[in-house]
mmCIF file of C-alpha atoms in Angstrom:
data_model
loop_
_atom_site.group_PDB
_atom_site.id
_atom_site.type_symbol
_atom_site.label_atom_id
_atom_site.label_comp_id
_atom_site.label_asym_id
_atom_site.label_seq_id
_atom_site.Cartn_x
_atom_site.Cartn_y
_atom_site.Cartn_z
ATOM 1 C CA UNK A 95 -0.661 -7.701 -16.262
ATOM 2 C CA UNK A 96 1.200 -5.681 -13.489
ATOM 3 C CA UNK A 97 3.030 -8.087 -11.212
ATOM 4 C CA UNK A 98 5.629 -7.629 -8.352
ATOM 5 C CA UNK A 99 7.599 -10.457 -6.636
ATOM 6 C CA UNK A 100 9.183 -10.516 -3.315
ATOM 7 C CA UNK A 101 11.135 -13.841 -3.074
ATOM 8 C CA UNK A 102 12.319 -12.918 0.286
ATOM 9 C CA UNK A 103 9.448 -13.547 2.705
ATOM 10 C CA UNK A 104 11.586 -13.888 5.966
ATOM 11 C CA UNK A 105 15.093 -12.149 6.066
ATOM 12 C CA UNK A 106 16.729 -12.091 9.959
ATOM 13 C CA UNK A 107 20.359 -10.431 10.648
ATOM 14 C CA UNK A 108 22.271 -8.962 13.507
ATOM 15 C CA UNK A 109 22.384 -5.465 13.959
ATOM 16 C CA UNK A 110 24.705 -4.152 12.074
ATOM 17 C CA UNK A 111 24.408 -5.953 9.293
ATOM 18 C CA UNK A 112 23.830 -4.601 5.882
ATOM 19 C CA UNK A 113 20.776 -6.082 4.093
ATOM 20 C CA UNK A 114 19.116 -6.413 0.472
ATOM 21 C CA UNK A 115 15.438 -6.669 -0.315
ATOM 22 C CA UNK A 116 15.202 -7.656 -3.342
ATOM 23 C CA UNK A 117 11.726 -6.550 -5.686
ATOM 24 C CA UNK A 118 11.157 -7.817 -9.201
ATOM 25 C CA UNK A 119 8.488 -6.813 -11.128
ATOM 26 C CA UNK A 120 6.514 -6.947 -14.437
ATOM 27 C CA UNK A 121 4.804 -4.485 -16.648
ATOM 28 C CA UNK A 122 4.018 -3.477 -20.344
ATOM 29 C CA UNK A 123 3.854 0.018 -19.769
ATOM 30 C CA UNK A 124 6.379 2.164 -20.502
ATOM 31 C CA UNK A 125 6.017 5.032 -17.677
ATOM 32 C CA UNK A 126 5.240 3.534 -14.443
ATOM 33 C CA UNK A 127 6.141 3.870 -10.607
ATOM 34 C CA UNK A 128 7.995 1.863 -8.178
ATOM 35 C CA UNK A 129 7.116 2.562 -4.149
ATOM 36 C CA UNK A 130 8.680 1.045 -1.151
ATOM 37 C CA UNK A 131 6.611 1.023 2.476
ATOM 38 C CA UNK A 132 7.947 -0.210 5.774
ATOM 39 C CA UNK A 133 5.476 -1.231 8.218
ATOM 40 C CA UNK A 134 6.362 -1.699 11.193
ATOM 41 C CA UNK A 135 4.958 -4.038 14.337
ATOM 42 C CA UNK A 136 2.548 -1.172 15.268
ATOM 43 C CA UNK A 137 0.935 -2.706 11.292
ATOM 44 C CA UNK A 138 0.803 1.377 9.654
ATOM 45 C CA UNK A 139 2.213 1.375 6.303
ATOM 46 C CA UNK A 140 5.197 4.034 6.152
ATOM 47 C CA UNK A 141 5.919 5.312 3.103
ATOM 48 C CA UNK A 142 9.661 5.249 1.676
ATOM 49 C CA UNK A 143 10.482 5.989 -1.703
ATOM 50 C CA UNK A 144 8.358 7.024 -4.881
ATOM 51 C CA UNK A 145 10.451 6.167 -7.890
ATOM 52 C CA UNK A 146 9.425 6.806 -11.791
ATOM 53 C CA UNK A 147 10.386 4.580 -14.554
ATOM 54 C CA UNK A 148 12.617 7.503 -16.474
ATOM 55 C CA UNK A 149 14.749 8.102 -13.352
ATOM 56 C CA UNK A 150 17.072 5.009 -13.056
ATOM 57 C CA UNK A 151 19.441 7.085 -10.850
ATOM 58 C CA UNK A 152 20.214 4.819 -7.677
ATOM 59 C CA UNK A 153 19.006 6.987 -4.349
ATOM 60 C CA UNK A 154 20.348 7.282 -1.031
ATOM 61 C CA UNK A 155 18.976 8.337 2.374
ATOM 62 C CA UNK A 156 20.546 8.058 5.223
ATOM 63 C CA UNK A 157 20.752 4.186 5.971
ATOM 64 C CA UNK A 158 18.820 3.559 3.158
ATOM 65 C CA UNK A 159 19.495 3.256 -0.343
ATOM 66 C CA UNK A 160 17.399 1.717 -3.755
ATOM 67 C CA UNK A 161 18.716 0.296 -6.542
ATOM 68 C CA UNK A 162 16.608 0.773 -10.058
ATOM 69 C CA UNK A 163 17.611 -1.157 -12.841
ATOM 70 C CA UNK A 164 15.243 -1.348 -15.358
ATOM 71 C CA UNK A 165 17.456 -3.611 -17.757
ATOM 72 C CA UNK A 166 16.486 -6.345 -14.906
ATOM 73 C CA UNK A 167 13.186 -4.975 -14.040
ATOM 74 C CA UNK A 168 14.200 -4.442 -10.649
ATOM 75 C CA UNK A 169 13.971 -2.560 -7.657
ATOM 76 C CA UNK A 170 16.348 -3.457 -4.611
ATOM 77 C CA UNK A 171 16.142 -1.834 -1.345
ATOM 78 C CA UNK A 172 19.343 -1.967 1.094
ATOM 79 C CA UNK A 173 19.598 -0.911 4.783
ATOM 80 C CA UNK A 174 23.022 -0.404 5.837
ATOM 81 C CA UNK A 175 24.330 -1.084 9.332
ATOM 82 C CA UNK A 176 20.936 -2.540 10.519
ATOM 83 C CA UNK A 177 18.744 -1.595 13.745
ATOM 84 C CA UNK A 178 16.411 -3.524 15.608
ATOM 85 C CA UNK A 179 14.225 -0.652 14.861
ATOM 86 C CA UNK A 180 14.475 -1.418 11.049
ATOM 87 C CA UNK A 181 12.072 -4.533 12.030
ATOM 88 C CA UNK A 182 8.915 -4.507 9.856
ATOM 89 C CA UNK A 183 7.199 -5.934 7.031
ATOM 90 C CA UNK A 184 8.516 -4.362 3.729
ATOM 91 C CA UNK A 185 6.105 -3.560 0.478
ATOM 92 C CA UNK A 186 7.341 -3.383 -2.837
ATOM 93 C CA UNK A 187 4.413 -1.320 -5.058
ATOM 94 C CA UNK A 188 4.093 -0.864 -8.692
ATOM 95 C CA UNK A 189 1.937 1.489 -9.907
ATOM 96 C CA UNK A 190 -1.050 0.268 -12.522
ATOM 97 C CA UNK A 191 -2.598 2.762 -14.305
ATOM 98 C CA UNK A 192 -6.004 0.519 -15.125
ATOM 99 C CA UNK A 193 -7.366 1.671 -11.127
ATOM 100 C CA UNK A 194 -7.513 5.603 -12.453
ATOM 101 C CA UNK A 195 -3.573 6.082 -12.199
ATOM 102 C CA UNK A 196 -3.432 5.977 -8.642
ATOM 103 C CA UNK A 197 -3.719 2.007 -7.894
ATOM 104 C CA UNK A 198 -0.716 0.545 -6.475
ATOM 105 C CA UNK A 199 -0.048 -3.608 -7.542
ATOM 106 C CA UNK A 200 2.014 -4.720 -4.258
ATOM 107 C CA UNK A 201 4.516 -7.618 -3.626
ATOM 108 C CA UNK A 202 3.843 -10.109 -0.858
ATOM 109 C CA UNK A 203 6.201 -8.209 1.108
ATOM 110 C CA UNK A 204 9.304 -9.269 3.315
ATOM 111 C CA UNK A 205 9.983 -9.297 6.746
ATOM 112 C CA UNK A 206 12.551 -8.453 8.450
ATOM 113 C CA UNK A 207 13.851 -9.371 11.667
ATOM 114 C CA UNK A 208 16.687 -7.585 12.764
ATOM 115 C CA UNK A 209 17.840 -9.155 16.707
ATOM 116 C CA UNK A 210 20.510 -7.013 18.687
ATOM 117 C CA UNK B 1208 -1.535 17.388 10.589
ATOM 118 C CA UNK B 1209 -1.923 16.026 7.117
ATOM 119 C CA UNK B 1210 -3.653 12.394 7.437
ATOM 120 C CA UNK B 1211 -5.977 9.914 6.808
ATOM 121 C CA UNK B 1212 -7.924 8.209 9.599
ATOM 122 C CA UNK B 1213 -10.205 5.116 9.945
ATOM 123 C CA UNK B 1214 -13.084 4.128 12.456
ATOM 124 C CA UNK B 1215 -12.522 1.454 13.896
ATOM 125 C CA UNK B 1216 -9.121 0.468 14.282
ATOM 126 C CA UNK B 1217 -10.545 -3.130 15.234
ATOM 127 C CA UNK B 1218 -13.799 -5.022 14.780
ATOM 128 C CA UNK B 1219 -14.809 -8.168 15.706
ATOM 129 C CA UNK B 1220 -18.400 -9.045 14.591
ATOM 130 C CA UNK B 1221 -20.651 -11.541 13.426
ATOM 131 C CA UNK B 1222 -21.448 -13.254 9.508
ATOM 132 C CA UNK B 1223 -24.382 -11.227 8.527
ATOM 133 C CA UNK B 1224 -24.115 -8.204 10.664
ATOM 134 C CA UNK B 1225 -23.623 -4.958 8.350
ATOM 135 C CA UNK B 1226 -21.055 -2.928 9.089
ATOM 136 C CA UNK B 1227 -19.496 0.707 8.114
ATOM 137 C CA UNK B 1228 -15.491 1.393 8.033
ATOM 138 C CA UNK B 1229 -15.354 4.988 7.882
ATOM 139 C CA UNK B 1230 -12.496 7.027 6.215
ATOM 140 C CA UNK B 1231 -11.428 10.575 6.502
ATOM 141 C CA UNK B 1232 -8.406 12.435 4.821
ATOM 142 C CA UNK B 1233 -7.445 16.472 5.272
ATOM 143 C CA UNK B 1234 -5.222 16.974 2.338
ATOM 144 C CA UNK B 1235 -8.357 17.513 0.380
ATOM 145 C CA UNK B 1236 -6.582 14.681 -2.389
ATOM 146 C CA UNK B 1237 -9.002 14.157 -5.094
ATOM 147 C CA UNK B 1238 -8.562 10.181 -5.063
ATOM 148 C CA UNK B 1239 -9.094 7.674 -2.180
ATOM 149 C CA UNK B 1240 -9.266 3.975 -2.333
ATOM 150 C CA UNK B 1241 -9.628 0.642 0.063
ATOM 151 C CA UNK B 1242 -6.918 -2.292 0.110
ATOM 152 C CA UNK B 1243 -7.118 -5.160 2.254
ATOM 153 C CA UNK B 1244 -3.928 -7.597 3.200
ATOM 154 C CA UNK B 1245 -3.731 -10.363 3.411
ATOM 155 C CA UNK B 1246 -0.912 -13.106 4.793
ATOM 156 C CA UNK B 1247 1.013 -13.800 1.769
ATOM 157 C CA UNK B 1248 -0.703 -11.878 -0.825
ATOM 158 C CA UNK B 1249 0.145 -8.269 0.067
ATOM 159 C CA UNK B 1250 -2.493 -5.736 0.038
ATOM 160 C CA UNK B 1251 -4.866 -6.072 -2.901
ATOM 161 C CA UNK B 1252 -7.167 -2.926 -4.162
ATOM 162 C CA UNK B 1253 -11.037 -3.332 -3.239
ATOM 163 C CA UNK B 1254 -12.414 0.044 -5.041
ATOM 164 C CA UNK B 1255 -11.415 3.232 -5.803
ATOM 165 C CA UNK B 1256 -12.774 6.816 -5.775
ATOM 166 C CA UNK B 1257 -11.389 9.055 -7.938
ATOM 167 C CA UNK B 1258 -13.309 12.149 -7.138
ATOM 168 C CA UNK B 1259 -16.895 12.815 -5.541
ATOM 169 C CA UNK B 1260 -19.368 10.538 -6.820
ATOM 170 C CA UNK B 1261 -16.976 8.373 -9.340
ATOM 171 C CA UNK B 1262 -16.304 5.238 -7.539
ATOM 172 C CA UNK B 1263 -15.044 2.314 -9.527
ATOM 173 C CA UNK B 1264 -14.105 -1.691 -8.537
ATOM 174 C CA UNK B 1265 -10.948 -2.639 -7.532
ATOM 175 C CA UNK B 1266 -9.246 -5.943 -7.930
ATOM 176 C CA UNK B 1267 -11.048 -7.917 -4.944
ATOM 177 C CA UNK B 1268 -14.861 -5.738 -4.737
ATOM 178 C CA UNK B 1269 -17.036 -8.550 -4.028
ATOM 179 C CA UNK B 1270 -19.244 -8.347 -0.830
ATOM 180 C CA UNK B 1271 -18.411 -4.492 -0.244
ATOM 181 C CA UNK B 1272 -19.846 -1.348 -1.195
ATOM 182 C CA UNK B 1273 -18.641 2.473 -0.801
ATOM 183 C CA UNK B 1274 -19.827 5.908 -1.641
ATOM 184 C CA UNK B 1275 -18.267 9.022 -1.930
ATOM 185 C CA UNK B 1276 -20.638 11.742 -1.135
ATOM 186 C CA UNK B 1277 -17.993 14.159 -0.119
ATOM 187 C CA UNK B 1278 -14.581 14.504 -0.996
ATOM 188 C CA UNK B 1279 -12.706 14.249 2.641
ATOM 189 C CA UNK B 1280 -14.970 11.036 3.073
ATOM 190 C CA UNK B 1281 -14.918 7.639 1.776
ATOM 191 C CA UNK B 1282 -16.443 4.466 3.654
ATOM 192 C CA UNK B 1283 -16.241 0.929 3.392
ATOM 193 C CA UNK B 1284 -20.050 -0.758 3.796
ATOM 194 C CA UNK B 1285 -20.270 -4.668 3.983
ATOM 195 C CA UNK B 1286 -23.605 -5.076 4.096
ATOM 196 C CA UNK B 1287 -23.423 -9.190 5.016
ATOM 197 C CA UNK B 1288 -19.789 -9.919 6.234
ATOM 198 C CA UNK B 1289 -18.701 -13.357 6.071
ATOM 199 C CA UNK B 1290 -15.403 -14.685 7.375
ATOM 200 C CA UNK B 1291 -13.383 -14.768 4.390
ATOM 201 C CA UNK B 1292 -13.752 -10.726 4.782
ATOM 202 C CA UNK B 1293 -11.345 -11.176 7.843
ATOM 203 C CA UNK B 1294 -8.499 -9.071 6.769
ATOM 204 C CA UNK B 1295 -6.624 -6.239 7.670
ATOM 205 C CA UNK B 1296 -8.199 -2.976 5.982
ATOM 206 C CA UNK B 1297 -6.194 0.058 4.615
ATOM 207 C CA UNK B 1298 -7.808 3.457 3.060
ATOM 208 C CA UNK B 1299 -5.634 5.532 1.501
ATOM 209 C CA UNK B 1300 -5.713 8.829 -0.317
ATOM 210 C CA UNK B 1301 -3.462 10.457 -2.912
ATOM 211 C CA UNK B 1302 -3.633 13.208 -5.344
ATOM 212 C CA UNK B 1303 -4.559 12.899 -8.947
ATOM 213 C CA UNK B 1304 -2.640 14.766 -11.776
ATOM 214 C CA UNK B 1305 -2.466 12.247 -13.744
ATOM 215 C CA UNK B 1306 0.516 10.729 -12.722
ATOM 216 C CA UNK B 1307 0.793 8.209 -9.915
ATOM 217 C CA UNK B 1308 0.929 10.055 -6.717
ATOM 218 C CA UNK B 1309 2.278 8.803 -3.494
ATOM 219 C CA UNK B 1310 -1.015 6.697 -1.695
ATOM 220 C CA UNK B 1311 -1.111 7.789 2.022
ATOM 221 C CA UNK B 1312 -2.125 4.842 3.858
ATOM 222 C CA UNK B 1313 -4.978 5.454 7.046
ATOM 223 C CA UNK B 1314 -3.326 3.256 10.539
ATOM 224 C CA UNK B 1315 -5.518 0.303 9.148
ATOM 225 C CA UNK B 1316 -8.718 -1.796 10.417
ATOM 226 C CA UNK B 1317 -8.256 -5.192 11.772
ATOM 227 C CA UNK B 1318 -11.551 -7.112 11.416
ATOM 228 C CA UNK B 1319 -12.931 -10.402 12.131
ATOM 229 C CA UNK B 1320 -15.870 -11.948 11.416
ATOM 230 C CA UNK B 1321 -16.972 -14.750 13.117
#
């Protein structure tokens, strides 16, 4: 079965800080989809990244950057030089192709607190 | 603007007393679906639509319902809430080509049932 773990469940830095979020996950397929999602105080889910399981090429945006490594089965998301603004509950999603390709198997997700 | 909305954005109501979540999307995607969260278990799948008239259960479909009679619409029907339906509600709508498409999440229900 699909699973994704979250060990984090409270991170806090300083602004400024870099930070990892780490996501694990679990699956017996061999094409699949990793997704992050921020959401913030205001509780909308933002979405982040859309990742497939062929492209193991780290990305970078802006702050942000992921790190797939499918030898580990994992997905780590960093924020570099952190913002209060980067507060927020963060999702980890895999994607599980038995809820007609579209269903999404989340982590518990991690939040953040990031104090000036 | 492309996006998916929900009506209410909070409930408070009563064990017993039927109730309708609506959800809308404009991207004209072809597949919607329900999640709640949860404190500690992350948001969990209640059904899925994948196009008009094909609805199918989720992981967590007991005591709701939905219908898809057209494709832009998709609501959430608990016909007798209780309180262990307290939860935070998400729709969300994506494409479907087969792949799995990025979900676009509606700004969420917060209900309570007393």
């Amino acid at each position: 079965a699909q699973k994704v773990t979250q060990a984090q469940t409270e991170i806090s830095v300083v602004e400024k800080e870099d930070v990892t979020l780490d996501c694990v996950y679990e699956t017996r397929d061999t094409t699949y989809y990793l997704f992050w999602y921020k959401q913030p105080p205001s509780g909308e889910l933002v979405f982040l990244i859309r990742r497939n399981s062929f492209d193991e090429q780290n990305e970078i945006s802006g702050r942000y950057s992921w790190n797939f490594q499918k030898s580990t089965s994992s997905f780590n998301f960093t924020i570099t030089a952190s913002q209060v603004v980067d507060s927020a509950v963060y999702f980890c999603a895999l994607s599980d192709p038995s809820g007609g390709y579209n269903k999404l198997i989340f982590g518990a997700g991690t939040r953040l607190a990031v104090h000036p | 603007e492309a996006q998916v909305t929900q009506n209410p954005r909070y409930l408070i109501t009563v064990t017993g007393k039927k109730l309708t979540v609506t959800c809308s999307q404009n991207m004209n995607h072809e597949y919607m679906s329900w999640y709640r969260q949860d404190p500690g278990l992350g948001l969990r799948q209640i059904y899925y639509s994948m196009n008009v008239e094909v609805t199918d259960k989720g992981d967590v479909p007991e005591g709701y319902k939905v219908s898809r009679k057209e494709k832009r619409n998709f609501p959430l029907i608990l016909e007798s809430p209780s309180p262990n339906q307290t939860s935070l509600y998400f729709c969300a709508s994506s494409r479907r080509d087969g792949l799995t498409d990025t979900q676009y999440f509606g700004p969420g229900t917060r209900l309570t049932v007393l």
